[in-house]
Amino acid sequence: MKIDRRRFLTGVGAGTSVAAFSCSDREEAERLAASDVAQGLPDLTWSKAPCRFCGTGCGVEVGVADGKVQAVRGDEASPVNRGLLCVKGYHLPAFLYGKDRLTQPQRRFPDGRLETISWDEALDLVAQHFSRTLEESGPESVAVYGSGQWGVHDGYAALKWVKGGMRSNNIDPNARLCMASAVMGFVTQFQSDEPMGCYQDFEAGDDFVLWGNNMAEMHPVLFSRILEHRRQDPNVRIVDIATRRTPTSQYADLYVEFKPGSDLALANGILHLLVENDRVDQAFVRENVVFRRGIEDLDQIGFGAFGDQAERYVFKDRAEEASFDDFRAFLKDYTPARVAEISEVPEAQIRALAELYGNRGRGVVSLWCMGVNQHTRGTWMNNLINNLHLLTGKIGRPGANPFSLTGQPSACGTAREVGTLSNRLPADMVVMKEDHRRKAEEIWGLEAGTINPKPGYHAVDMFRAFSRGDVKAMWIQVTNPWVSLPNLHRWERKPGDGRFLVVSDIYPTPTTEVADLILPSAAWVEREGVFGNSERRTQQWNQAVDPPGQAKEDAWQIIEVAKRMGMGHLFPWEGDWHEPMFEEYRSFTLGNGKDLASYAQLKETRGMMWPVVDGKETAYRYSAGHDPYVKKAEGVHFYKAKGYGERAAVWLRPYHPPAEVPDDAYPFWLTTGRVLEHWHTGSMTRRIRQLHQAVPSAYVELNRADAAAASIKSGDRVRLTTRRGSLELLAEVDGRGAPPRGSLFVPFFDESLKINELTLDAMDNISKEPDYKKCAARIEKV
C-alpha cells in the first residue's frame, strides 16, 4: 500500500492533529490544537517529564487538575522533540487510568485464588522467601529480572541489593532482549558503551542509512527531524535496508531488500568494495584504529538453543590481534557477486551503498534498532556497521556517526549506565575485574570481597534456571516476560510449584497470572524519577500526582525488603532519598568520561548529555572541540579503549547463516516486531481506547502472491505454525507493511495472541540477546 506524506502525518498524529513534520504542518497543528484541544480544559498545573514509552526521550509537559493527569503537550523547550509527540505520546494520560489498575498487594494460593494483603505482610513474605532461599541454596538461587522501563533509582536500588546485599549477580533486565547486542558492539570496539553522536546528527547528516529499522513507526519524532532536514535540503538522502517494506520505505530514496539473516554478508560486501576501491581513510585508520579477530567456527559457537546450549549458553569470544592486510584478505571472498547470491541484493545496490559510505564529501549516519540487535550474530552486525564508519573516518563528528536507537525509556539510563546486567556495575564497570569490584565496595561501604566475581544468569538462561528449579526465588519488576520471552511454551508454570515468583506491575498481565505475589507499582509521574535516553540525555521529573490505592514505586519496594533482610545499611538515607541516592550513583561516573549531571542540574534543565563536565554537556563523545576528555586539537580520541592503546577496534566478522531457515515443512520466514500505535507487550497501550481501536489485535502480514496461492485474503483466519507451536490469527494483505514472497510478519503487542509461543530462543553468541527476527513457519487458511 502506497502511503503518501499527508496520510502518514495523519497516522502519526492520530486524532490529536498535533504531530507535525514541517513548518507548515506545525502551524496547522497549533491552530487545530488551539481550537479543538485547549478549549474547555480546567485550570491545569504543568510540570516537565520525559515520555513514558520509547527510548527517544521526548519531553512532555504534564497538566494536572483535581489530582489527576488531565492533559499532556509536547515540551517546546525540549531539545529532543521541540514540542512534537507521536500518537502514543499524545495519549499518555490514559495509560494511568485503566479500570483494572493494580492498587493492593495480592497473594495467590496454589489453587489460583487471590487474597488481598497489607504491604507489611507482602514485604515480610518477600524477605522471608529470599532469606530462606539464600540460606538453603546460596546466592545463585535468587534472581531479579528488571527492565529498561525502570527509573534510575529503581535499577540502582535493585543492583545494590542484589550484588552488594545478597552477593548474587543474578540480575538482568528485559533490555537484554532488545539492546544487549548494541552494548557489546560498542564495548568490543570502544571499550565503552553507548553512541558517540546525538540527535543533532539528524540536522547535520547528508545520508541516513537505516539498517532494519522501521523508524517512521518506531521512532516517528526522530524520523520527522530527518524528513524536515531533507525538506530543507533536497540533497539529503534516506536509505532503507530491510527485509520487508514498511512506512519508512515510502520515504526512502533507496530501498534495499535483503534475505533475512544475510545482513552480515551485505555489510562485508560493502567493506570489501571500500577496501578494493581505495575508499578507506588510511590516515584516520593509522592514527585511530587497531584490528581484532575472534572465534569464527560455527560449530564451536553454536546458537544457544540446541543440545547442551539449550540449558545454559556461556560461549565466550577470544580476541586475537590482526592487521589491515589480514582484513583485506578476510574480505576478499565478499565480492559483489557472492554477496548478491547470499543476500539477494542486486550487485548495483551493493556498489551504491559502498559509494555512499565511501564518498568523502558527505556525512553518513547509520541507524539501527531491533533488526540488527535481535540477531544470532547481533554483536557481529553491530561491529560491521561500526567498521563502516571507522574505515571511512565518518565517526565522532556532527552528521557522521553510527547510532543505535533504543526501544525503552531508560534502557540506556538504567540498564546500560546503572549496569543492571548480570556481569556489570555502574559506569562501564564489570564484576569480573577486581579493581571495579573494589571501587563499588568502597562507594557502598562494603567489606572487600563482598561482590561476587562470577557473572550471573543472563535473561534467557535466568528463566531456564527458574524453569529447572535452580533459581528458586525471583522478583520481576516493570516487565511482562510471559509475553515477551521467546519460545514461551518453555516457561509455563503454576503457582505453588515450590518456586517463589514476585511480580511488581501496574496492571494484570500474563506474567502476574503466574505470580505467587503481586505488588502494585506507581507509574511515571505518580512518583519522582530519572530516565536516560538514546542520545545519553539524562532527564529528571518530579511527582505530579499520587498513585492509586496503595501502589508504591519499585525502588521503595526493594528498599523495604532489603531492610527486612538486615540490609538496611545499603540504603542509609532518611526522608526523601531520591537526590542522595542519585548522587551516590553519580559518584561512580565522575572523572571517567561517563560523568552525569548533578541532580540539582537535572531538576532545572530538560536533561543533559553526558559526560557533563564543569556544568556543560557533551554532544559528541571522543571528538576534539566537543568532548572535554579529548585534548587533541582536532580529530577523535577513543580514550576509553585502554586495552587497545586508546584506539578503536575494527573486528573481522564473517557471515553465518541463521539458526533456523525455511524448508519444505516450514517454507516461510517469520519475523516479529512492533506497530506505531502499540508499545511492547501492549499492557499500557491496549488500555488506551483510541490506540486499541486503531489496532485491536495482532495479525499476520503476508505477500499478495503468497496469499493468492493459498486462497487467503485480508481478514481470513489463518493458522501459523512453527516447530514450537501454532497460533490462529487474522491475515493482512496489502496493509501498512509488505513482506516479500516467502516472508511473514506478526506484531507482538497482543497478549491474547502470543506470537512468542512460536519464536525460537536462539541468541547472539556474545550479547546473549535472542533472535526474534528469523525462524521457519508455515501458514494455512483455517
CSV table of C-alpha atoms in Angstrom, one decimal, residues 620-777:
chain,number,residue,atom,x,y,z
A,620,TYR,CA,29.9,14.4,20.6
A,621,ARG,CA,32.0,11.9,22.5
A,622,TYR,CA,35.6,11.3,21.6
A,623,SER,CA,35.6,14.5,19.4
A,624,ALA,CA,38.1,17.3,19.7
A,625,GLY,CA,36.3,20.6,20.5
A,626,HIS,CA,33.3,18.8,21.9
A,627,ASP,CA,34.4,16.2,24.5
A,628,PRO,CA,36.4,17.7,27.4
A,629,TYR,CA,38.3,14.5,27.8
A,630,VAL,CA,39.8,14.8,24.3
A,631,LYS,CA,42.9,17.0,24.5
A,632,LYS,CA,43.8,16.9,20.8
A,633,ALA,CA,43.3,20.0,18.7
A,634,GLU,CA,41.3,18.1,16.1
A,635,GLY,CA,40.0,14.7,15.2
A,636,VAL,CA,39.0,12.0,17.6
A,637,HIS,CA,40.5,10.2,20.6
A,638,PHE,CA,39.0,6.9,21.8
A,639,TYR,CA,40.3,7.4,25.3
A,640,LYS,CA,38.1,4.8,26.9
A,641,ALA,CA,39.7,2.0,24.9
A,642,LYS,CA,42.7,1.4,27.2
A,643,GLY,CA,43.1,-2.2,26.1
A,644,TYR,CA,43.5,-1.1,22.5
A,645,GLY,CA,46.0,1.7,23.2
A,646,GLU,CA,43.2,4.2,23.2
A,647,ARG,CA,42.2,3.3,19.7
A,648,ALA,CA,39.0,1.7,18.4
A,649,ALA,CA,38.9,-1.9,17.2
A,650,VAL,CA,37.8,-3.0,13.7
A,651,TRP,CA,36.7,-6.6,14.0
A,652,LEU,CA,36.8,-9.2,11.3
A,653,ARG,CA,33.3,-10.9,11.5
A,654,PRO,CA,32.2,-13.5,8.9
A,655,TYR,CA,28.8,-14.3,7.6
A,656,HIS,CA,27.0,-17.1,9.4
A,657,PRO,CA,23.6,-18.5,8.4
A,658,PRO,CA,20.6,-18.1,10.8
A,659,ALA,CA,19.8,-20.8,13.4
A,660,GLU,CA,16.7,-21.9,11.6
A,661,VAL,CA,15.8,-21.5,7.9
A,662,PRO,CA,12.7,-22.3,5.8
A,663,ASP,CA,12.4,-25.8,4.4
A,664,ASP,CA,9.7,-28.0,2.8
A,665,ALA,CA,7.8,-28.4,6.1
A,666,TYR,CA,8.1,-24.8,7.1
A,667,PRO,CA,8.6,-22.8,3.9
A,668,PHE,CA,8.2,-19.2,5.2
A,669,TRP,CA,10.4,-16.8,7.2
A,670,LEU,CA,8.7,-15.5,10.3
A,671,THR,CA,9.7,-12.2,11.9
A,672,THR,CA,8.1,-10.2,14.7
A,673,GLY,CA,8.1,-6.5,15.7
A,674,ARG,CA,6.1,-3.5,16.8
A,675,VAL,CA,3.5,-1.2,15.3
A,676,LEU,CA,3.1,2.6,15.6
A,677,GLU,CA,0.1,2.5,17.9
A,678,HIS,CA,1.3,0.0,20.5
A,679,TRP,CA,4.3,-0.3,22.7
A,680,HIS,CA,6.0,-3.6,23.6
A,681,THR,CA,3.5,-6.1,25.0
A,682,GLY,CA,0.6,-3.7,25.0
A,683,SER,CA,-0.1,-3.8,28.7
A,684,MET,CA,-0.4,0.0,28.7
A,685,THR,CA,-1.3,1.0,25.1
A,686,ARG,CA,-4.1,-1.6,24.8
A,687,ARG,CA,-5.8,0.1,27.7
A,688,ILE,CA,-5.8,3.4,25.8
A,689,ARG,CA,-9.1,3.3,23.9
A,690,GLN,CA,-8.0,5.2,20.8
A,691,LEU,CA,-4.9,3.1,20.3
A,692,HIS,CA,-6.7,-0.1,20.9
A,693,GLN,CA,-9.4,0.8,18.5
A,694,ALA,CA,-6.8,1.7,15.9
A,695,VAL,CA,-5.2,-1.7,16.1
A,696,PRO,CA,-7.3,-4.0,18.3
A,697,SER,CA,-5.4,-7.3,17.7
A,698,ALA,CA,-2.4,-8.9,16.3
A,699,TYR,CA,-2.4,-10.1,12.7
A,700,VAL,CA,0.0,-11.8,10.2
A,701,GLU,CA,1.2,-9.8,7.2
A,702,LEU,CA,1.8,-11.8,4.0
A,703,ASN,CA,2.7,-11.1,0.4
A,704,ARG,CA,-0.2,-10.8,-2.1
A,705,ALA,CA,1.2,-13.6,-4.3
A,706,ASP,CA,1.6,-16.0,-1.3
A,707,ALA,CA,-1.9,-15.1,-0.2
A,708,ALA,CA,-3.3,-15.8,-3.6
A,709,ALA,CA,-1.5,-19.1,-3.9
A,710,ALA,CA,-3.1,-20.2,-0.6
A,711,SER,CA,-6.5,-18.7,-1.3
A,712,ILE,CA,-6.1,-16.3,1.6
A,713,LYS,CA,-7.4,-12.7,1.6
A,714,SER,CA,-7.3,-9.9,4.3
A,715,GLY,CA,-9.5,-10.7,7.3
A,716,ASP,CA,-9.3,-14.5,6.8
A,717,ARG,CA,-8.5,-16.6,9.8
A,718,VAL,CA,-5.2,-18.5,9.3
A,719,ARG,CA,-3.1,-20.9,11.3
A,720,LEU,CA,0.6,-20.0,11.7
A,721,THR,CA,2.8,-22.9,12.8
A,722,THR,CA,6.5,-23.3,13.7
A,723,ARG,CA,8.3,-26.2,15.4
A,724,ARG,CA,7.3,-24.7,18.7
A,725,GLY,CA,3.6,-24.3,18.3
A,726,SER,CA,0.6,-22.9,16.4
A,727,LEU,CA,-1.4,-19.7,16.6
A,728,GLU,CA,-4.6,-18.7,14.8
A,729,LEU,CA,-5.0,-15.0,13.8
A,730,LEU,CA,-6.3,-12.8,11.0
A,731,ALA,CA,-4.4,-12.3,7.7
A,732,GLU,CA,-3.5,-8.9,6.4
A,733,VAL,CA,-2.6,-8.4,2.7
A,734,ASP,CA,-1.5,-5.1,1.3
A,735,GLY,CA,-1.5,-3.5,4.8
A,736,ARG,CA,1.0,-0.9,6.1
A,737,GLY,CA,3.8,-3.5,5.7
A,738,ALA,CA,4.6,-5.5,2.6
A,739,PRO,CA,6.7,-8.6,3.1
A,740,PRO,CA,8.3,-10.2,0.1
A,741,ARG,CA,7.3,-13.6,-1.1
A,742,GLY,CA,8.1,-16.3,1.4
A,743,SER,CA,8.0,-14.0,4.4
A,744,LEU,CA,5.5,-13.3,7.2
A,745,PHE,CA,5.4,-10.6,9.9
A,746,VAL,CA,3.4,-10.6,13.2
A,747,PRO,CA,3.5,-7.8,15.8
A,748,PHE,CA,4.0,-9.0,19.4
A,749,PHE,CA,1.8,-6.4,21.4
A,750,ASP,CA,-1.2,-8.7,21.8
A,751,GLU,CA,-1.2,-10.8,25.0
A,752,SER,CA,-4.2,-12.8,23.7
A,753,LEU,CA,-2.3,-13.8,20.6
A,754,LYS,CA,1.2,-14.6,21.9
A,755,ILE,CA,3.4,-14.8,18.8
A,756,ASN,CA,6.4,-15.6,21.0
A,757,GLU,CA,5.0,-19.0,21.7
A,758,LEU,CA,6.2,-19.7,18.1
A,759,THR,CA,9.6,-17.9,18.2
A,760,LEU,CA,13.0,-19.6,18.7
A,761,ASP,CA,15.2,-19.0,21.7
A,762,ALA,CA,18.4,-18.9,19.7
A,763,MET,CA,20.6,-16.0,20.7
A,764,ASP,CA,23.6,-13.9,19.9
A,765,ASN,CA,26.9,-15.6,20.8
A,766,ILE,CA,28.3,-12.6,22.7
A,767,SER,CA,25.4,-10.4,23.9
A,768,LYS,CA,23.1,-13.4,24.6
A,769,GLU,CA,20.2,-11.4,23.0
A,770,PRO,CA,17.5,-13.6,21.5
A,771,ASP,CA,16.8,-13.5,17.7
A,772,TYR,CA,13.1,-12.7,17.3
A,773,LYS,CA,13.5,-11.9,13.6
A,774,LYS,CA,14.2,-15.3,11.9
A,775,CYS,CA,12.6,-18.6,12.3
A,776,ALA,CA,10.8,-21.0,9.9
A,777,ALA,CA,7.0,-21.2,9.7
